[in-house]
PDB file of C-alpha atoms in Angstrom:
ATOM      1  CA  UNK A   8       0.000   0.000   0.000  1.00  0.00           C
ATOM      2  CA  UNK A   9       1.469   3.537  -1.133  1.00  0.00           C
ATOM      3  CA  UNK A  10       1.196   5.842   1.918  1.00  0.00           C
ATOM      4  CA  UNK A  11       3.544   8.706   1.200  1.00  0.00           C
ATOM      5  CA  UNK A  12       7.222  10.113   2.271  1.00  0.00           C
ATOM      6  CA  UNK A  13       8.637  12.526   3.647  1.00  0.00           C
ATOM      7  CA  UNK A  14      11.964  14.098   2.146  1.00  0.00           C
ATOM      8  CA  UNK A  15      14.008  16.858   1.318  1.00  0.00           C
ATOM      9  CA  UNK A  16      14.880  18.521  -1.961  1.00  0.00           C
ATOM     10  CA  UNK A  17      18.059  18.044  -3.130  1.00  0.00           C
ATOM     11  CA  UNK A  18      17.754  19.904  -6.716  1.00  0.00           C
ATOM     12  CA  UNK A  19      17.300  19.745  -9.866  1.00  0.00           C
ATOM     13  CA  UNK A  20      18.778  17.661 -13.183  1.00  0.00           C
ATOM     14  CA  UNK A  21      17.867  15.813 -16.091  1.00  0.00           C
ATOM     15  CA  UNK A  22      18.112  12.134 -17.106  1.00  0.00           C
ATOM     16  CA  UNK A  23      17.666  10.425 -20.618  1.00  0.00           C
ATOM     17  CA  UNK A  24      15.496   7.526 -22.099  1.00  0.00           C
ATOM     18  CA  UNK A  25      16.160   4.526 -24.411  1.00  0.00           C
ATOM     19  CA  UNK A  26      15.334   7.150 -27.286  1.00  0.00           C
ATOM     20  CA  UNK A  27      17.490   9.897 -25.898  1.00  0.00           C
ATOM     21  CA  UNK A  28      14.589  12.329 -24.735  1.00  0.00           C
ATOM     22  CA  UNK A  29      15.568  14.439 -22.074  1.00  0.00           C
ATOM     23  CA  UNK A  30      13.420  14.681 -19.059  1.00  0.00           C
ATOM     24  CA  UNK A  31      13.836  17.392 -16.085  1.00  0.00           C
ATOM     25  CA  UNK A  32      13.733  16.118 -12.701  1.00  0.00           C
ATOM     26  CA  UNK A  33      13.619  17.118  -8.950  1.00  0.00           C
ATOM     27  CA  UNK A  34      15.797  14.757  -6.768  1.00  0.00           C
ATOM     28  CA  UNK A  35      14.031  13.938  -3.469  1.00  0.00           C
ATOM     29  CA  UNK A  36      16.050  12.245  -0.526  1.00  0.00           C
ATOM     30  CA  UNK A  37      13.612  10.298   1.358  1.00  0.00           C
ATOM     31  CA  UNK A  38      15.696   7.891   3.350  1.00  0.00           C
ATOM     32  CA  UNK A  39      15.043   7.051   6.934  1.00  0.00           C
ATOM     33  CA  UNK A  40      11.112   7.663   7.049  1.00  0.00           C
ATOM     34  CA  UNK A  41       9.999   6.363  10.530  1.00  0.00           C
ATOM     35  CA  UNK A  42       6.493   5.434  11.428  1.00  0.00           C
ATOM     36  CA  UNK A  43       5.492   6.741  14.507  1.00  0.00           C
ATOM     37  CA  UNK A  44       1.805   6.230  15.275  1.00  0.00           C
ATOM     38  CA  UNK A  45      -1.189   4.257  13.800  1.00  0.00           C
ATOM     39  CA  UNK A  46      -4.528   6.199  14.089  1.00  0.00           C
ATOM     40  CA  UNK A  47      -8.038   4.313  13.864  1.00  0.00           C
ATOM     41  CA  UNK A  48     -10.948   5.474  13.248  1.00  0.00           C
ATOM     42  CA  UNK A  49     -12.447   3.569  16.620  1.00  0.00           C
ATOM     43  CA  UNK A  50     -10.003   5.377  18.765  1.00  0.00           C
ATOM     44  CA  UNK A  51      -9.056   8.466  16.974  1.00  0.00           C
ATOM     45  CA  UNK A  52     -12.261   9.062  14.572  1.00  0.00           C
ATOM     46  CA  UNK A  53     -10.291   9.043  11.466  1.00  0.00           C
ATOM     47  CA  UNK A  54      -7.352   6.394   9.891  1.00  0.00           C
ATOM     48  CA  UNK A  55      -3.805   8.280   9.721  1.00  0.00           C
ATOM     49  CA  UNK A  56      -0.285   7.224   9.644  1.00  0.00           C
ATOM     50  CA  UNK A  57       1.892   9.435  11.873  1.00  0.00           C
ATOM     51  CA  UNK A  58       5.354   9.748  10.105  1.00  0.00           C
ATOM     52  CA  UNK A  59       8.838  11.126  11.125  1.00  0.00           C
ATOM     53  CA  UNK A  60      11.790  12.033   9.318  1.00  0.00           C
ATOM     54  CA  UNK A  61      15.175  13.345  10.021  1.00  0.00           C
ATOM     55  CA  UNK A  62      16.626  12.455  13.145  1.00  0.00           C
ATOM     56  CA  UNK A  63      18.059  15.173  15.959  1.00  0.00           C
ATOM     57  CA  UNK A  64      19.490  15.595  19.270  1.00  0.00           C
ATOM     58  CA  UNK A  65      17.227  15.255  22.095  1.00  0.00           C
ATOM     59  CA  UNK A  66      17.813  18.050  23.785  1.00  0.00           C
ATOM     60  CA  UNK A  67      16.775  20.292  20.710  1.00  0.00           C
ATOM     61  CA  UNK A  68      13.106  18.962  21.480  1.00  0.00           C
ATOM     62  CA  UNK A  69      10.439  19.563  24.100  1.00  0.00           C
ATOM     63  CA  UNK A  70       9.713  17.475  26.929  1.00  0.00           C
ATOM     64  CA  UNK A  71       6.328  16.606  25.518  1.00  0.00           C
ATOM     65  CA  UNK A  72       7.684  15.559  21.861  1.00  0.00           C
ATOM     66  CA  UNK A  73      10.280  13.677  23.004  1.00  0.00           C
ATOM     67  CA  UNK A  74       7.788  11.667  25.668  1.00  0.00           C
ATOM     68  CA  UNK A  75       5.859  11.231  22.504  1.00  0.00           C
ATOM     69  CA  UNK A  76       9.195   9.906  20.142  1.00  0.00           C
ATOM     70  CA  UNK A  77       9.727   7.487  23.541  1.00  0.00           C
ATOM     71  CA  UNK A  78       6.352   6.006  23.906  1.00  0.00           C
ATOM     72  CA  UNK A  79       6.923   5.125  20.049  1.00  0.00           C
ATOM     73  CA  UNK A  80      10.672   3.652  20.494  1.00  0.00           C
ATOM     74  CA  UNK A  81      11.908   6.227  18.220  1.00  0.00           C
ATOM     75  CA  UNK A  82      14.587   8.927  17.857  1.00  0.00           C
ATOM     76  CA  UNK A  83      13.146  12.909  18.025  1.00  0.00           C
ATOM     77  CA  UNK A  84      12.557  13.616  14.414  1.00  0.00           C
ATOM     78  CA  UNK A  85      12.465  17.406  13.189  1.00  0.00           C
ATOM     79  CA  UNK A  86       9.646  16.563  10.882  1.00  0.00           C
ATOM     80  CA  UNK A  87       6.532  15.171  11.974  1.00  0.00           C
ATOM     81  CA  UNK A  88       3.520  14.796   9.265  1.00  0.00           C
ATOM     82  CA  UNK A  89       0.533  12.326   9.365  1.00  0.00           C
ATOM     83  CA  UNK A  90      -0.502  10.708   6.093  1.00  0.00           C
ATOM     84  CA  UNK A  91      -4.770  10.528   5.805  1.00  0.00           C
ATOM     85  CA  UNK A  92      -5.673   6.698   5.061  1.00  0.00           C
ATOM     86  CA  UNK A  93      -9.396   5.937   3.853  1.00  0.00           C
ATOM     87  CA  UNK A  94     -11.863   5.442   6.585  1.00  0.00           C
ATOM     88  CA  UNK A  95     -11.699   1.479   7.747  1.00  0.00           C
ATOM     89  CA  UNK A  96      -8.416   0.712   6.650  1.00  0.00           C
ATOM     90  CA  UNK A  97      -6.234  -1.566   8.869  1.00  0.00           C
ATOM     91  CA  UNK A  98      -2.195  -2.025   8.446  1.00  0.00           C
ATOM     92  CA  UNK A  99      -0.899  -5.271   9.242  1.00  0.00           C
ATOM     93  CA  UNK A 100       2.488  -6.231   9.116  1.00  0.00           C
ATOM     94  CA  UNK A 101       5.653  -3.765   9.040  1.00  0.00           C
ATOM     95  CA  UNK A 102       4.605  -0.655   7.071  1.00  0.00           C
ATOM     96  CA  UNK A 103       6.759   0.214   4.101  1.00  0.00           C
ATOM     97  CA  UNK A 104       8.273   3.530   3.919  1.00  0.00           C
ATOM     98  CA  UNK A 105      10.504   3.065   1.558  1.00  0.00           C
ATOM     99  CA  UNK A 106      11.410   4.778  -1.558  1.00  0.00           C
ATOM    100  CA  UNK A 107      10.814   1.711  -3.351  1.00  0.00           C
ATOM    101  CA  UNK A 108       6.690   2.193  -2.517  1.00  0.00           C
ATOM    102  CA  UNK A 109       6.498   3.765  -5.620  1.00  0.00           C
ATOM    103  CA  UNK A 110       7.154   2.634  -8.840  1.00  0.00           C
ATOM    104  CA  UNK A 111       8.269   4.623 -12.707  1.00  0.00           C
ATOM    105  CA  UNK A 112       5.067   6.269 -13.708  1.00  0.00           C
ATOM    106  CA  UNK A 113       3.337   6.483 -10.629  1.00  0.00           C
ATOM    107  CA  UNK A 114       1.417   9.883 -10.335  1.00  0.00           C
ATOM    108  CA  UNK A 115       2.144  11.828  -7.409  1.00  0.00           C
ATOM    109  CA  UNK A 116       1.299  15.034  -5.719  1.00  0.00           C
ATOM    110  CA  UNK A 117       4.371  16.759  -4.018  1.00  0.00           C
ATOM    111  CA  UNK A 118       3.796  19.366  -0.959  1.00  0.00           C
ATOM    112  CA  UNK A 119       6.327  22.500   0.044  1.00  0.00           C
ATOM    113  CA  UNK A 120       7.041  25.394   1.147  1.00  0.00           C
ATOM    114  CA  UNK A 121       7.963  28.083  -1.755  1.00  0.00           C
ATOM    115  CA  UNK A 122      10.605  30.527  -2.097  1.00  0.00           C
ATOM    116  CA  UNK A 123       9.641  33.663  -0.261  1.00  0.00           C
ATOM    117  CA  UNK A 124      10.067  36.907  -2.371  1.00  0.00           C
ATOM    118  CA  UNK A 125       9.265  39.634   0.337  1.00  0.00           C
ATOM    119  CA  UNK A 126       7.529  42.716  -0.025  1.00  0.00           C
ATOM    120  CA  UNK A 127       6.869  42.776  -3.328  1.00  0.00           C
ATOM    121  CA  UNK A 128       4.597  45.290  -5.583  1.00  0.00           C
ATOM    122  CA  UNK A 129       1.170  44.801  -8.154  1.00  0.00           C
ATOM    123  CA  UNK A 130       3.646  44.365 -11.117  1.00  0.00           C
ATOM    124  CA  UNK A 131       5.353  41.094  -9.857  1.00  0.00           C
ATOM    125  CA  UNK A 132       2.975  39.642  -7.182  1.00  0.00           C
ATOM    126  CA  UNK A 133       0.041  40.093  -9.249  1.00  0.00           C
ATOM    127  CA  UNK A 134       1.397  40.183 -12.744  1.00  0.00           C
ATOM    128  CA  UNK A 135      -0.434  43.956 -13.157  1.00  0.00           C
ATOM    129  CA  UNK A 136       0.597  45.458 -16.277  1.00  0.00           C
ATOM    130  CA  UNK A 137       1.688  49.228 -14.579  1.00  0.00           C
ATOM    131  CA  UNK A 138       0.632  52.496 -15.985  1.00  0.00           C
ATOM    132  CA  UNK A 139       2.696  54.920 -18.607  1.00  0.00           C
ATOM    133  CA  UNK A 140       6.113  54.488 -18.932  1.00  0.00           C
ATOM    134  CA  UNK A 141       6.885  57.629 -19.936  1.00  0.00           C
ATOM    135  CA  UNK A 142       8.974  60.434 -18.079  1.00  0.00           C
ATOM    136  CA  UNK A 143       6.101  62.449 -17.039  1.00  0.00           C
ATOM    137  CA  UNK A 144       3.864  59.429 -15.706  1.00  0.00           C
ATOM    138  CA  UNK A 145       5.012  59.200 -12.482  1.00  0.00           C
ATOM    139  CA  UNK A 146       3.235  56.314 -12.003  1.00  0.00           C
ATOM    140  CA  UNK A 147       4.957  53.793 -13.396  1.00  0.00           C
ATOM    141  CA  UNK A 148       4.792  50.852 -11.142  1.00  0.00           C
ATOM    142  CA  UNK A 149       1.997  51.937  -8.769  1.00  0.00           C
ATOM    143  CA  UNK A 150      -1.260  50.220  -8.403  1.00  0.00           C
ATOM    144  CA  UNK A 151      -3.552  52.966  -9.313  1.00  0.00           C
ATOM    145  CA  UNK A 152      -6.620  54.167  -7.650  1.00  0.00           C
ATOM    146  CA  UNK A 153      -8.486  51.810  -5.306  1.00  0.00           C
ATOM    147  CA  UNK A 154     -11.060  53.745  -3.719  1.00  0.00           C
ATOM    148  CA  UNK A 155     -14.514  53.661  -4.231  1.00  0.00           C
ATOM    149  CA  UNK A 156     -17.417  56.360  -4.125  1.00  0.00           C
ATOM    150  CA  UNK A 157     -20.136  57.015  -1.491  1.00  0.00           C
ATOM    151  CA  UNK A 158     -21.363  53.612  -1.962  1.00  0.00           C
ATOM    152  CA  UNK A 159     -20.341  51.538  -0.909  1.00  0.00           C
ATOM    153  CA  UNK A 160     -17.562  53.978   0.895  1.00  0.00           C
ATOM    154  CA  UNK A 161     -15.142  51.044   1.741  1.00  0.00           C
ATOM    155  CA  UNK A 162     -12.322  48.967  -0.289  1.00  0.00           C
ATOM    156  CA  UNK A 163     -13.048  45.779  -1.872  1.00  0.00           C
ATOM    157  CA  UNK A 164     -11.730  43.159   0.006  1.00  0.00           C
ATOM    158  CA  UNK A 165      -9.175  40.713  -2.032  1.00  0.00           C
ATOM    159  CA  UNK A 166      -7.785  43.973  -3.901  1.00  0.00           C
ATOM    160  CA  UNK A 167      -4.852  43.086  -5.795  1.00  0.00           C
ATOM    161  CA  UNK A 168      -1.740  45.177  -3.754  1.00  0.00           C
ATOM    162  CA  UNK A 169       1.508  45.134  -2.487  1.00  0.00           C
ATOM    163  CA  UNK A 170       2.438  42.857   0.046  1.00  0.00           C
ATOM    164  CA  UNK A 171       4.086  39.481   0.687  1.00  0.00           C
ATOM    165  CA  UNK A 172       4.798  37.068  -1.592  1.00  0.00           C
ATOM    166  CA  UNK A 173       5.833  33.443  -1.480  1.00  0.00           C
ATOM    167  CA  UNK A 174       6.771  31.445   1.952  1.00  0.00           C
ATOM    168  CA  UNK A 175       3.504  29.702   1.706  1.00  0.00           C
ATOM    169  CA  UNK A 176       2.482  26.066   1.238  1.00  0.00           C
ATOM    170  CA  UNK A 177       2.049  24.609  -2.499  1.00  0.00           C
ATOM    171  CA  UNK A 178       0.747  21.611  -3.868  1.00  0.00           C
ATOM    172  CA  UNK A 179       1.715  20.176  -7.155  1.00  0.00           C
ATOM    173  CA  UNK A 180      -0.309  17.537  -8.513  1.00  0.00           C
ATOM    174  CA  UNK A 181       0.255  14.650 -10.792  1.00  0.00           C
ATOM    175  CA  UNK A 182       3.838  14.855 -11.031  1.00  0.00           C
ATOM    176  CA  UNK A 183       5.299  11.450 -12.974  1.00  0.00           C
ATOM    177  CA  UNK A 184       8.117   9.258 -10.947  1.00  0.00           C
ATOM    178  CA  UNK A 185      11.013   8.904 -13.518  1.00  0.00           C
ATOM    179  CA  UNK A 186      13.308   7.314 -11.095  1.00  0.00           C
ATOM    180  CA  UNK A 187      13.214   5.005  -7.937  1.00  0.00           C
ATOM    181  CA  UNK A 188      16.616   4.912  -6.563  1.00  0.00           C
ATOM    182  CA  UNK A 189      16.530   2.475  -3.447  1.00  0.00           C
ATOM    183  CA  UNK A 190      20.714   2.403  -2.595  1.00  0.00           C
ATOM    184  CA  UNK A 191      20.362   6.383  -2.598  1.00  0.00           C
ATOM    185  CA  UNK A 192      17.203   6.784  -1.007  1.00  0.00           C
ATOM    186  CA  UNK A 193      16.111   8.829  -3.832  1.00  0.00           C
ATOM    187  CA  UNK A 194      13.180   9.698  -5.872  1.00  0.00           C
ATOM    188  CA  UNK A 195      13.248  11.553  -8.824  1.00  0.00           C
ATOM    189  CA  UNK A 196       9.822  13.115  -9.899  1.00  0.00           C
ATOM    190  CA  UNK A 197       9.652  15.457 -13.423  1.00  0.00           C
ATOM    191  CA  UNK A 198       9.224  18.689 -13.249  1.00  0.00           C
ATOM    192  CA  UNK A 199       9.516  21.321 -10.653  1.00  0.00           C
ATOM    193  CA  UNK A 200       8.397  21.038  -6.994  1.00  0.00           C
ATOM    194  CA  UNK A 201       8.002  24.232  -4.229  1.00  0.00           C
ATOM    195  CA  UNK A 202      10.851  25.466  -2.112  1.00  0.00           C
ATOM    196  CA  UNK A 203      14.748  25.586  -1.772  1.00  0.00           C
ATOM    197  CA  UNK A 204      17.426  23.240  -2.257  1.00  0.00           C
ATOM    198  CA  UNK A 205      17.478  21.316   1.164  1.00  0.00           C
ATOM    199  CA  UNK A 206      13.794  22.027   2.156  1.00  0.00           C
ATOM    200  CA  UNK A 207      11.338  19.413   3.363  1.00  0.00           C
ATOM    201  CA  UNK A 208       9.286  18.237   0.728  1.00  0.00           C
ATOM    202  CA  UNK A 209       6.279  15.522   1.200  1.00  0.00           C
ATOM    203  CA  UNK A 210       5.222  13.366  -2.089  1.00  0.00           C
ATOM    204  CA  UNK A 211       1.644  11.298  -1.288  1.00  0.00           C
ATOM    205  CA  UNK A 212      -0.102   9.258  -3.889  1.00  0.00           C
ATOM    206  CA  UNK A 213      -1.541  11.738  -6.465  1.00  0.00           C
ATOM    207  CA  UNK A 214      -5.081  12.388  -5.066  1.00  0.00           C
ATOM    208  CA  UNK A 215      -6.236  13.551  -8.844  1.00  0.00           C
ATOM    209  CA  UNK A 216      -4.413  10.972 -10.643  1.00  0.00           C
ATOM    210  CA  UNK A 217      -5.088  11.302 -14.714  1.00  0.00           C
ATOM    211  CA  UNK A 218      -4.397   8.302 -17.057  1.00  0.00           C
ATOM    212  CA  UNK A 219      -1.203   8.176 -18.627  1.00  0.00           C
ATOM    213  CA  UNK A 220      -0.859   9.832 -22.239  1.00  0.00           C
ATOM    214  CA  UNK A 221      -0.834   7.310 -25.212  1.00  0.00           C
ATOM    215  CA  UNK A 222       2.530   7.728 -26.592  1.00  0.00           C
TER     216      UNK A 222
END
């Protein structure tokens, strides 16, 4: 049963097939996946798997947490996610949390945090297309009026205006696995996936899976 890993993103690359097509890929290490708790939906009103990945020192974690990592015979983890699991279901058995779970082709959906940008203005957080260009504009890359009249006498809420972009959590769906590499610990999914080189990533069985294009 595919449950999901979590992993970090190592970067990007590009590998070949048979006919020499180039492919970009995002290199995921997810080695050492630990599972820490089985939910139920008699005792915890919903079916989870509680997951943990990337081992630290205990004194870098709370009392509480590391009571928690304890109870489950594990180390503290900095990354603690829970994978949903249809209503009902019941793991037997060791539960795989390997890399080798998934198989080339397999759609998946991968979860980040992306790149934050700061403060950032109409033009590039909401693609706006700025007023005149010219010398005597002096407007160039402001947003323009945004006031309204007696009625309704407020501001539209949702406005399109400066503020902060990025830092935020992004799903991309369907993503294709190209690679499985179990003596790594690495996936490699095509495409691009959110956040930095080095930030956690977490790739779960694509929940909008689409049939694979005739070639």
């Amino acid at each position: 049963m595919k449950i999901g890993l979590l992993g970090r993103k190592l970067g990007m690359t590009r590998v070949y097939d048979e006919k020499g097509k180039a492919t970009a890929v995002t290199v995921i290490e997810a080695g050492g996946n630990t599972p820490l708790q089985v939910k139920t939906t008699e005792r915890d009103g919903y079916a989870a798997v509680q997951v943990g990945y990337h081992t630290q020192k205990e004194q870098r974690v709370t009392e509480q947490l590391l009571g928690h990592f304890k109870k489950h015979n594990s180390e503290p983890q900095k990354l603690v996610k829970e994978f949903r699991l249809p209503d009902g279901t019941v793991l037997e058995g060791v539960i795989d949390l390997r890399v080798t779970q998934f198989a080339v082709g397999d759609p998946v959906d991968v979860i980040g945090q992306s790149k934050g940008k700061g403060f950032q203005g109409v033009m590039r957080k909401h693609n706006a297309d700025g007023q005149g260009a010219s010398h005597g504009s002096m407007m160039h890359r402001r947003p323009g009026a945004i006031g309204m009249r007696s009625t309704p006498g407020r501001i539209w809420k949702n406005a399109s205006m400066p503020g902060h972009m990025g830092d935020e959590r992004v799903t991309v769906q369907n993503l294709r696995v190209i690679q499985v590499r179990e003596e790594d610990n690495c996936i490699l999914v095509s495409g691009a996936v959110p956040g930095a080189n080095g930030s956690y990533v977490v790739v779960r069985p694509a929940k909008k899976a689409k049939p694979e294009a005739k070639k």
